[in-house]
Amino acid sequence: MSNPRNHRRFFGYAVTTALAGVLLSSCATEGQSPRAEASAGQAQDALAVGQTPEAIRLAEEAVVGEPRNASYRAMLGRAYLDAGRFASAASAFDDAMTLGDTSARTALSMALSLIGEGKQPEAVALLGDWEKELAAADIGLAYALAGDPARGISVLESSIRGGQNTAKSRQNLAYSYALAGRWREARLMAQQDVPADQIDSRIDQWSRTVAPEAYQARIATLLNVPANVADAGQPARLALNTSPEVNQVLAEAAGAAKPSGELPALAAATSGPQTVDPTVALEGYRAPAIERPRDFQTAFATQAPAGGSLATVAQDAVRFAQSPEARSAPVRQGVTPVPTAPAARAVQQPPALAPMARPTPTVVASVAPAPARPTAAPARPAPAPTRVAAATPAPAAGGNRQVQLGSFTSEQGARRAWGTYVRQYPELANHRMVITQANVNGRQYWRVAAGGMNVAQSNALCGKVKAKGSNCIAMAEAPSTQNARLASR
């Protein structure tokens, strides 16, 4: 952990997994607190030289100074992750995304943190939301690490058949086979890049990390961070407050305040390791103009022919592999994502991979009831077709109320959060997602609400949300939103 080289690699990860993309985001450019900005710069320097405890202290100081700066939240998440504090890291990355950070790196960082925290289902859901933005070799291994090796294997096999037959992809696939208990295939695939006299050692290393309960040690080993760290979570003083009242106070006090929302978002879903060849400069991912380590390395890139420890082979999402062999591997220029079906097998469709299955806008027309008998009077025309999200359930019958759950600075963030809300409150699956755009103090927000409820349902849901320490607003559903919905992504 004290090796500066390791931290430079991790810093690249942050960029690739979380930070670089977030470190100098748009929300950190106006009205910055000089002290917070100075602390953030010092925290970044501390991370670069492996001074993790100091980096955490400084990053927390920066967040206290500017609680609505997504860059600082993401940097804090990176520092927590470097210390093996997965729960705290997941909270920090979640806050960054709530504040408008929509970079794939941050989503990937959050997914890794969730996996290390033992929240594999949430990590898988987040990876599914970001599958189009992440390299196939990266997301394939991420799925496997998140407890869905069948899905990861499908993605990796399709990627290799589609032309991405690199050492990185092969070794990621080999380890995914191991995580699935397919040891014969794992050995055969690993042999393509690992010397014969080192295969037994490699397989033995993998065998010590594949147990389901070893999720934390698995991620810690891959990221070269401490394992089994007692983490009580992010300090309460750093909790994100995005209520309307706070936004108004900040706007009046600072004029250029950077509110991030109107209601606190419930644990936004979101993401897994994103591995990219060492020589590729994260071109496929939006990154800030800060020193960014080139890419998100292979989470399990081969060490051929030198072999080596699991940690050195793991050029995972959060570290850059420094091995010459890995650097000489073919550079991935881009991969078309494959479908996100949980247990889909590899789709042989070279040279391109099958596009990821995502909801598409669907036109649903309300049908006017047929008249009792023919009449000379002209029939009333049926209502115009209504655009609704393809994956949105039908509203409860007779419901004309909605519950606002959160507010986000991007439509993508709002849509992503809906999936999280549904997982936290399963009853939402029976109601429709309502996303409305609003201008608050000159800033655009996308509000997420559950529509199609009656009074009892809306009050019950809001009570449950508040009981968990979050905010919500139960209200009558505006006529304009009862039949109209933003098209799904």
Coordinates of C-alpha atoms in Angstrom, one line a residue:
M1 CA 0.0 0.0 0.0
S2 CA 2.9 2.3 0.6
N3 CA 4.4 1.8 -2.8
P4 CA 4.0 5.0 -4.8
R5 CA 3.9 2.9 -8.0
N6 CA 0.8 1.1 -6.7
H7 CA -0.9 4.3 -6.0
R8 CA -0.2 5.8 -9.3
R9 CA -1.8 2.7 -10.8
F10 CA -4.7 3.1 -8.5
F11 CA -5.0 6.8 -9.4
G12 CA -5.4 5.6 -12.9
Y13 CA -8.0 3.3 -11.7
A14 CA -9.8 6.2 -10.1
V15 CA -9.8 7.9 -13.3
T16 CA -10.8 4.8 -15.0
T17 CA -13.0 3.7 -12.2
A18 CA -14.0 6.9 -10.7
L19 CA -11.9 9.8 -10.4
A20 CA -10.1 11.2 -13.2
G21 CA -13.5 11.3 -14.8
V22 CA -14.8 13.1 -11.8
L23 CA -11.9 15.0 -10.4
L24 CA -12.4 18.1 -12.4
S25 CA -16.0 17.8 -13.4
S26 CA -18.1 20.8 -14.3
C27 CA -19.6 21.1 -10.9
A28 CA -16.2 21.9 -9.5
T29 CA -15.5 24.9 -11.6
E30 CA -17.6 27.7 -10.2
G31 CA -17.7 29.2 -6.8
Q32 CA -15.1 26.9 -5.4
S33 CA -14.0 27.3 -1.8
P34 CA -10.3 28.1 -1.9
R35 CA -9.7 26.0 1.2
A36 CA -11.6 23.1 -0.2
E37 CA -9.8 23.4 -3.5
A38 CA -6.5 23.4 -1.8
S39 CA -7.4 20.4 0.3
A40 CA -8.6 18.5 -2.8
G41 CA -5.3 19.2 -4.6
Q42 CA -3.3 18.0 -1.6
A43 CA -5.5 14.9 -1.3
Q44 CA -4.8 14.1 -4.9
D45 CA -1.1 14.5 -4.4
A46 CA -1.2 12.3 -1.3
L47 CA -3.0 9.6 -3.3
A48 CA -0.4 9.7 -6.0
V49 CA 2.4 8.9 -3.5
G50 CA 0.5 6.3 -1.5
Q51 CA -0.2 8.4 1.6
T52 CA -3.7 7.0 1.9
P53 CA -4.6 8.1 5.5
E54 CA -3.6 11.6 4.7
A55 CA -5.4 11.5 1.4
I56 CA -8.6 10.5 3.2
R57 CA -8.2 13.3 5.8
L58 CA -7.7 15.9 3.1
A59 CA -10.5 14.6 0.8
E60 CA -12.9 14.6 3.7
E61 CA -11.9 18.2 4.5
A62 CA -12.5 19.1 0.8
V63 CA -16.0 17.5 1.0
V64 CA -16.9 19.4 4.2
G65 CA -15.8 22.6 2.5
E66 CA -17.8 21.9 -0.7
P67 CA -20.3 19.1 0.0
R68 CA -22.0 19.5 -3.4
N69 CA -18.8 19.1 -5.4
A70 CA -19.1 15.7 -7.3
S71 CA -15.3 15.8 -8.0
Y72 CA -14.4 15.8 -4.3
R73 CA -16.9 13.1 -3.5
A74 CA -15.5 10.9 -6.2
M75 CA -11.9 11.6 -5.0
L76 CA -13.0 10.7 -1.5
G77 CA -14.4 7.5 -2.8
R78 CA -11.1 6.7 -4.4
A79 CA -9.2 7.3 -1.2
Y80 CA -11.6 5.1 0.8
L81 CA -11.2 2.4 -1.8
D82 CA -7.4 2.6 -1.7
A83 CA -7.7 2.0 2.1
G84 CA -9.9 -1.1 1.6
R85 CA -12.9 0.7 3.0
F86 CA -15.5 -0.6 0.6
A87 CA -18.7 0.6 2.3
S88 CA -17.4 4.1 2.7
A89 CA -16.2 4.1 -0.9
A90 CA -19.6 3.0 -2.2
S91 CA -21.3 5.8 -0.3
A92 CA -18.9 8.4 -1.6
F93 CA -19.2 7.2 -5.2
D94 CA -23.0 7.1 -4.8
D95 CA -23.0 10.7 -3.6
A96 CA -20.9 11.7 -6.6
M97 CA -23.3 10.2 -9.0
T98 CA -26.3 11.7 -7.1
L99 CA -24.6 15.1 -7.6
G100 CA -24.5 14.6 -11.4
D101 CA -21.3 12.6 -12.0
T102 CA -22.3 10.4 -15.0
S103 CA -18.9 9.0 -15.9
A104 CA -18.5 5.3 -16.5
R105 CA -15.4 5.4 -14.3
T106 CA -17.4 6.4 -11.3
A107 CA -20.0 3.8 -12.0
L108 CA -17.4 1.2 -12.3
S109 CA -15.6 2.3 -9.1
M110 CA -18.9 2.1 -7.3
A111 CA -19.6 -1.4 -8.6
L112 CA -16.2 -2.6 -7.4
S113 CA -16.9 -1.1 -4.0
L114 CA -20.3 -2.7 -3.8
I115 CA -18.7 -6.1 -4.7
G116 CA -16.1 -5.6 -1.9
E117 CA -18.9 -4.7 0.5
G118 CA -20.8 -7.9 -0.3
K119 CA -23.6 -6.2 -2.2
Q120 CA -23.3 -8.3 -5.4
P121 CA -26.9 -7.9 -6.6
E122 CA -26.6 -4.2 -6.5
A123 CA -23.3 -4.3 -8.3
V124 CA -24.7 -6.5 -11.0
A125 CA -27.6 -4.1 -11.5
L126 CA -25.3 -1.2 -11.8
L127 CA -23.1 -3.0 -14.3
G128 CA -26.2 -3.8 -16.3
D129 CA -27.0 -0.1 -16.5
W130 CA -23.5 0.8 -17.7
E131 CA -22.8 -2.2 -19.9
K132 CA -22.8 -0.1 -23.1
E133 CA -20.2 2.3 -21.7
L134 CA -17.7 -0.3 -20.4
A135 CA -15.3 -2.5 -22.3
A136 CA -16.4 -6.1 -22.8
A137 CA -13.2 -7.5 -21.2
D138 CA -13.8 -5.3 -18.1
I139 CA -17.5 -5.8 -17.6
G140 CA -17.2 -9.5 -18.2
L141 CA -14.8 -10.0 -15.4
A142 CA -16.8 -7.5 -13.3
Y143 CA -19.9 -9.7 -13.6
A144 CA -17.9 -12.7 -12.6
L145 CA -16.5 -11.0 -9.6
A146 CA -20.0 -9.8 -8.7
G147 CA -21.3 -13.4 -8.4
D148 CA -22.6 -13.8 -11.9
P149 CA -19.8 -15.7 -13.7
A150 CA -22.1 -17.2 -16.3
R151 CA -23.0 -13.8 -17.5
G152 CA -19.4 -12.6 -17.4
I153 CA -18.3 -15.7 -19.3
S154 CA -20.9 -15.1 -22.0
V155 CA -19.7 -11.5 -22.4
L156 CA -16.0 -12.5 -22.6
E157 CA -16.5 -15.4 -24.9
S158 CA -18.5 -13.2 -27.3
S159 CA -15.9 -10.5 -27.1
I160 CA -13.1 -12.9 -28.0
R161 CA -15.1 -14.5 -30.8
G162 CA -15.9 -11.0 -32.1
G163 CA -12.2 -10.1 -32.5
Q164 CA -11.0 -9.0 -29.1
N165 CA -8.8 -12.0 -28.6
T166 CA -6.2 -10.4 -26.4
A167 CA -4.2 -11.7 -23.5
K168 CA -6.2 -9.5 -21.2
S169 CA -9.5 -10.9 -22.4
R170 CA -8.3 -14.5 -22.3
Q171 CA -7.0 -14.2 -18.8
N172 CA -10.1 -12.5 -17.6
L173 CA -12.1 -15.3 -19.1
A174 CA -9.8 -17.9 -17.5
Y175 CA -10.4 -16.4 -14.1
S176 CA -14.1 -16.2 -14.7
Y177 CA -14.1 -19.9 -15.6
A178 CA -12.4 -20.5 -12.2
L179 CA -15.0 -18.4 -10.4
A180 CA -17.7 -20.6 -12.1
G181 CA -15.9 -23.8 -10.9
R182 CA -15.0 -24.7 -14.5
W183 CA -11.4 -25.5 -13.6
R184 CA -10.5 -27.5 -16.7
E185 CA -11.5 -24.6 -19.0
A186 CA -9.8 -22.2 -16.7
R187 CA -6.5 -24.1 -17.0
L188 CA -6.8 -24.5 -20.8
M189 CA -7.4 -20.8 -21.3
A190 CA -4.7 -19.6 -18.8
Q191 CA -2.2 -21.8 -20.6
Q192 CA -2.4 -19.6 -23.7
D193 CA -0.5 -16.9 -21.9
V194 CA 1.0 -18.4 -18.8
P195 CA 4.2 -20.5 -19.0
A196 CA 3.6 -24.2 -18.4
D197 CA 5.8 -24.3 -15.2
Q198 CA 3.6 -21.6 -13.7
I199 CA 0.2 -22.9 -14.4
D200 CA -0.2 -24.9 -11.3
S201 CA 0.8 -22.0 -9.1
R202 CA -1.7 -19.7 -10.9
I203 CA -4.5 -22.1 -10.5
D204 CA -3.6 -22.6 -6.9
Q205 CA -3.7 -18.8 -6.3
W206 CA -7.1 -18.6 -8.0
S207 CA -8.5 -21.5 -5.9
R208 CA -7.8 -19.5 -2.7
T209 CA -10.0 -16.6 -3.9
V210 CA -13.0 -18.2 -5.5
A211 CA -15.1 -19.1 -2.4
P212 CA -18.3 -17.1 -2.4
E213 CA -17.5 -15.7 1.1
A214 CA -14.1 -14.4 -0.1
Y215 CA -15.6 -11.5 -2.1
Q216 CA -13.8 -8.9 0.0
A217 CA -10.4 -10.6 -0.3
R218 CA -11.0 -11.2 -4.0
I219 CA -11.4 -7.5 -4.7
A220 CA -8.7 -6.4 -2.2
T221 CA -6.2 -8.7 -3.9
L222 CA -7.1 -7.5 -7.4
L223 CA -6.9 -3.9 -6.4
N224 CA -3.9 -4.4 -4.1
V225 CA -5.6 -2.8 -1.1
P226 CA -5.9 -4.0 2.5
A227 CA -8.4 -6.8 3.0
N228 CA -10.9 -7.4 5.9
V229 CA -10.8 -3.7 7.0
A230 CA -13.4 -2.8 9.6
D231 CA -15.3 -0.1 8.0
A232 CA -18.2 1.6 9.8
G233 CA -19.1 3.6 6.7
Q234 CA -18.6 7.2 5.7
P235 CA -18.7 9.7 8.6
A236 CA -22.2 11.0 9.3
R237 CA -20.9 14.6 9.0
L238 CA -20.2 13.9 5.3
A239 CA -23.8 12.7 4.6
L240 CA -25.2 14.4 1.5
N241 CA -28.2 16.6 2.1
T242 CA -30.0 17.7 -1.1
S243 CA -33.3 18.9 0.3
P244 CA -35.0 21.9 -1.3
E245 CA -34.6 24.0 1.8
V246 CA -30.8 23.5 1.8
N247 CA -30.7 24.4 -1.9
Q248 CA -32.6 27.6 -1.2
V249 CA -30.3 28.6 1.7
L250 CA -27.2 28.0 -0.3
A251 CA -28.5 29.9 -3.3
E252 CA -29.3 32.9 -1.1
A253 CA -26.0 32.8 0.7
A254 CA -23.7 32.1 -2.1
G255 CA -25.5 32.9 -5.3
A256 CA -23.5 30.4 -7.2
A257 CA -24.2 27.5 -4.9
K258 CA -23.9 24.1 -6.5
P259 CA -27.0 22.2 -5.3
S260 CA -27.1 18.7 -6.5
G261 CA -30.8 17.8 -6.1
E262 CA -34.0 18.5 -4.3
L263 CA -34.5 15.3 -2.5
P264 CA -31.8 12.9 -1.4
A265 CA -31.4 10.0 -3.8
L266 CA -31.7 6.5 -2.5
A267 CA -28.5 4.6 -3.1
A268 CA -28.2 5.1 -6.8
A269 CA -27.3 1.9 -8.5
T270 CA -24.6 1.7 -10.2
S271 CA -20.9 -0.4 -11.2
G272 CA -17.9 -2.9 -11.7
P273 CA -14.3 -2.9 -12.9
Q274 CA -13.7 -1.4 -16.3
T275 CA -10.5 -2.8 -17.7
V276 CA -8.7 -1.1 -20.6
D277 CA -5.4 -1.9 -22.2
P278 CA -2.5 0.1 -20.5
T279 CA -1.7 1.9 -23.7
V280 CA -5.2 3.2 -24.4
A281 CA -6.0 6.6 -23.0
L282 CA -9.6 6.2 -21.8
E283 CA -10.9 7.6 -25.0
G284 CA -14.2 5.9 -24.6
Y285 CA -14.9 7.4 -21.2
R286 CA -15.4 11.1 -20.5
A287 CA -12.6 12.2 -18.2
P288 CA -11.8 15.6 -16.6
A289 CA -8.8 17.7 -17.5
I290 CA -6.8 16.3 -14.7
E291 CA -3.8 14.1 -14.8
R292 CA -5.4 10.8 -15.6
P293 CA -3.8 7.5 -15.7
R294 CA -4.4 6.2 -19.2
D295 CA -7.0 3.6 -18.7
F296 CA -8.7 0.9 -16.7
Q297 CA -6.4 -2.1 -16.9
T298 CA -7.4 -5.6 -17.2
A299 CA -8.6 -6.9 -14.0
F300 CA -6.8 -10.1 -14.6
A301 CA -4.4 -9.5 -17.4
T302 CA -1.8 -12.2 -18.0
Q303 CA 1.7 -11.9 -16.9
A304 CA 3.0 -14.1 -19.7
P305 CA 5.5 -15.2 -20.1
A306 CA 6.9 -14.1 -16.7
G307 CA 4.0 -15.4 -14.7
G308 CA 3.7 -13.9 -11.2
S309 CA 1.3 -13.4 -8.3
L310 CA -2.4 -12.9 -8.5
A311 CA -2.0 -9.2 -7.8
T312 CA 0.5 -8.6 -10.6
V313 CA -1.7 -10.5 -13.0
A314 CA -4.7 -8.5 -12.0
Q315 CA -4.7 -5.5 -14.2
D316 CA -8.2 -4.9 -13.0
A317 CA -10.4 -2.0 -13.1
V318 CA -8.6 -0.2 -10.5
R319 CA -5.0 -0.7 -11.3
F320 CA -2.6 -0.3 -14.2
A321 CA -0.6 -3.4 -15.1
Q322 CA 3.0 -2.5 -15.4
S323 CA 4.1 -5.7 -16.9
P324 CA 5.8 -5.4 -20.3
E325 CA 4.0 -8.5 -21.5
A326 CA 0.6 -7.0 -20.8
R327 CA 1.7 -3.8 -22.5
S328 CA 2.6 -5.7 -25.6
A329 CA -0.9 -7.2 -25.8
P330 CA -3.2 -6.0 -28.6
V331 CA -4.9 -2.7 -27.7
R332 CA -8.6 -2.8 -27.6
Q333 CA -10.1 0.0 -29.7
G334 CA -13.7 -0.6 -28.7
V335 CA -16.2 -3.4 -28.1
T336 CA -19.9 -3.5 -28.8
P337 CA -21.6 -4.6 -25.6
V338 CA -23.5 -7.9 -25.5
P339 CA -27.0 -8.5 -24.1
T340 CA -27.4 -8.2 -20.4
A341 CA -29.5 -11.3 -19.9
P342 CA -28.4 -12.7 -16.6
A343 CA -27.4 -16.1 -17.7
A344 CA -27.1 -15.7 -21.5
R345 CA -24.6 -17.9 -23.2
A346 CA -22.0 -16.6 -25.6
V347 CA -23.6 -15.4 -28.8
Q348 CA -21.5 -16.4 -31.8
Q349 CA -22.0 -13.4 -33.9
P350 CA -18.6 -12.3 -35.1
P351 CA -17.2 -9.9 -35.9
A352 CA -19.6 -7.7 -33.9
L353 CA -21.1 -8.5 -30.5
A354 CA -24.9 -8.5 -30.1
P355 CA -26.1 -5.1 -28.7
M356 CA -27.0 -4.9 -25.1
A357 CA -30.7 -5.5 -24.5
R358 CA -32.2 -2.3 -23.1
P359 CA -35.7 -1.0 -22.8
T360 CA -36.8 0.9 -25.8
P361 CA -39.6 3.5 -26.0
T362 CA -42.9 1.9 -26.7
V363 CA -46.1 3.6 -28.0
V364 CA -49.1 2.5 -26.0
A365 CA -52.5 3.8 -27.3
S366 CA -55.5 4.0 -25.0
V367 CA -58.5 2.4 -26.8
A368 CA -61.8 4.1 -26.6
P369 CA -64.7 1.9 -25.5
A370 CA -66.9 0.7 -28.4
P371 CA -70.3 2.4 -28.6
A372 CA -73.3 0.3 -27.4
R373 CA -74.9 0.3 -30.8
P374 CA -74.2 2.0 -34.2
T375 CA -75.3 5.6 -34.3
A376 CA -75.2 8.4 -36.8
A377 CA -73.2 10.6 -34.5
P378 CA -69.4 10.5 -35.3
A379 CA -67.5 8.2 -33.0
R380 CA -65.3 10.0 -30.5
P381 CA -61.7 9.5 -31.6
A382 CA -59.5 7.3 -29.4
P383 CA -57.0 9.2 -27.3
A384 CA -53.6 9.9 -28.9
P385 CA -50.9 7.4 -28.4
T386 CA -48.8 7.9 -25.2
R387 CA -45.1 7.4 -25.0
V388 CA -44.1 5.4 -22.0
A389 CA -40.9 3.7 -20.9
A390 CA -41.0 0.2 -22.3
A391 CA -40.0 -1.3 -19.0
T392 CA -42.4 0.7 -16.9
P393 CA -45.1 -1.3 -15.2
A394 CA -48.7 -0.2 -15.6
P395 CA -50.0 2.1 -12.8
A396 CA -52.3 0.8 -10.1
A397 CA -55.9 1.2 -11.1
G398 CA -57.5 4.5 -10.1
G399 CA -54.2 6.0 -8.8
N400 CA -53.8 9.7 -9.3
R401 CA -51.1 10.4 -6.8
Q402 CA -47.4 10.2 -6.9
V403 CA -44.4 10.1 -4.5
Q404 CA -41.3 12.1 -5.4
L405 CA -38.3 10.1 -4.4
G406 CA -35.3 12.1 -5.6
S407 CA -33.9 14.8 -7.8
F408 CA -30.9 14.6 -10.0
T409 CA -28.8 16.8 -12.2
S410 CA -29.1 14.5 -15.2
E411 CA -31.8 12.4 -16.8
Q412 CA -29.4 9.5 -16.9
G413 CA -28.9 9.7 -13.2
A414 CA -32.6 9.9 -12.6
R415 CA -33.3 6.8 -14.7
R416 CA -30.5 4.9 -13.1
A417 CA -31.9 5.7 -9.6
W418 CA -35.3 4.3 -10.4
G419 CA -33.9 0.8 -10.6
T420 CA -32.4 1.3 -7.2
Y421 CA -35.6 2.6 -5.7
V422 CA -37.4 -0.5 -7.1
R423 CA -34.9 -2.8 -5.5
Q424 CA -35.2 -1.0 -2.1
Y425 CA -39.0 -0.8 -2.3
P426 CA -40.3 -3.8 -4.3
E427 CA -43.9 -2.4 -4.3
L428 CA -42.7 0.2 -6.8
A429 CA -42.6 -2.5 -9.5
N430 CA -46.4 -2.1 -9.6
H431 CA -46.2 1.6 -10.3
R432 CA -44.9 3.7 -13.1
M433 CA -41.7 5.8 -13.2
V434 CA -42.4 9.5 -13.6
I435 CA -39.5 11.7 -14.5
T436 CA -40.1 15.5 -14.8
Q437 CA -37.6 18.2 -15.5
A438 CA -37.6 21.3 -13.4
N439 CA -35.6 24.5 -13.1
V440 CA -34.6 25.5 -9.6
N441 CA -32.6 28.7 -9.1
G442 CA -31.4 28.5 -12.6
R443 CA -30.3 24.9 -12.5
Q444 CA -31.9 22.0 -14.3
Y445 CA -33.1 18.9 -12.3
W446 CA -34.8 15.7 -13.2
R447 CA -37.2 14.6 -10.5
V448 CA -38.0 10.9 -10.0
A449 CA -41.4 9.9 -8.7
A450 CA -43.6 6.8 -8.5
G451 CA -47.0 7.5 -10.1
G452 CA -50.3 5.8 -10.3
M453 CA -50.9 5.5 -6.6
N454 CA -53.9 6.2 -4.4
V455 CA -53.8 8.2 -1.2
A456 CA -53.2 5.2 1.0
Q457 CA -50.4 3.8 -1.2
S458 CA -48.6 7.1 -1.5
N459 CA -48.8 7.8 2.2
A460 CA -47.6 4.3 3.0
L461 CA -44.6 4.5 0.7
C462 CA -43.6 7.9 1.9
G463 CA -43.8 6.8 5.5
K464 CA -41.5 3.8 4.7
V465 CA -39.0 6.0 2.9
K466 CA -38.9 8.5 5.8
A467 CA -38.5 5.7 8.2
K468 CA -35.2 4.8 6.5
G469 CA -34.0 8.4 7.0
S470 CA -34.7 9.6 3.5
N471 CA -37.1 12.3 2.2
C472 CA -40.0 12.1 -0.1
I473 CA -43.0 14.1 -1.2
A474 CA -46.5 12.7 -1.7
M475 CA -48.6 14.8 -4.0
A476 CA -51.4 14.7 -6.5
E477 CA -50.1 13.7 -9.9
A478 CA -50.2 16.5 -12.5
P479 CA -52.5 15.7 -15.4
S480 CA -49.6 16.2 -17.8
T481 CA -47.7 13.4 -16.2
Q482 CA -50.5 10.9 -15.8
N483 CA -50.2 9.7 -19.4
A484 CA -46.9 11.1 -20.5
R485 CA -43.5 9.7 -19.7
L486 CA -40.0 10.4 -20.8
A487 CA -38.9 7.8 -23.3
S488 CA -36.6 5.2 -21.8
R489 CA -33.0 5.5 -22.6

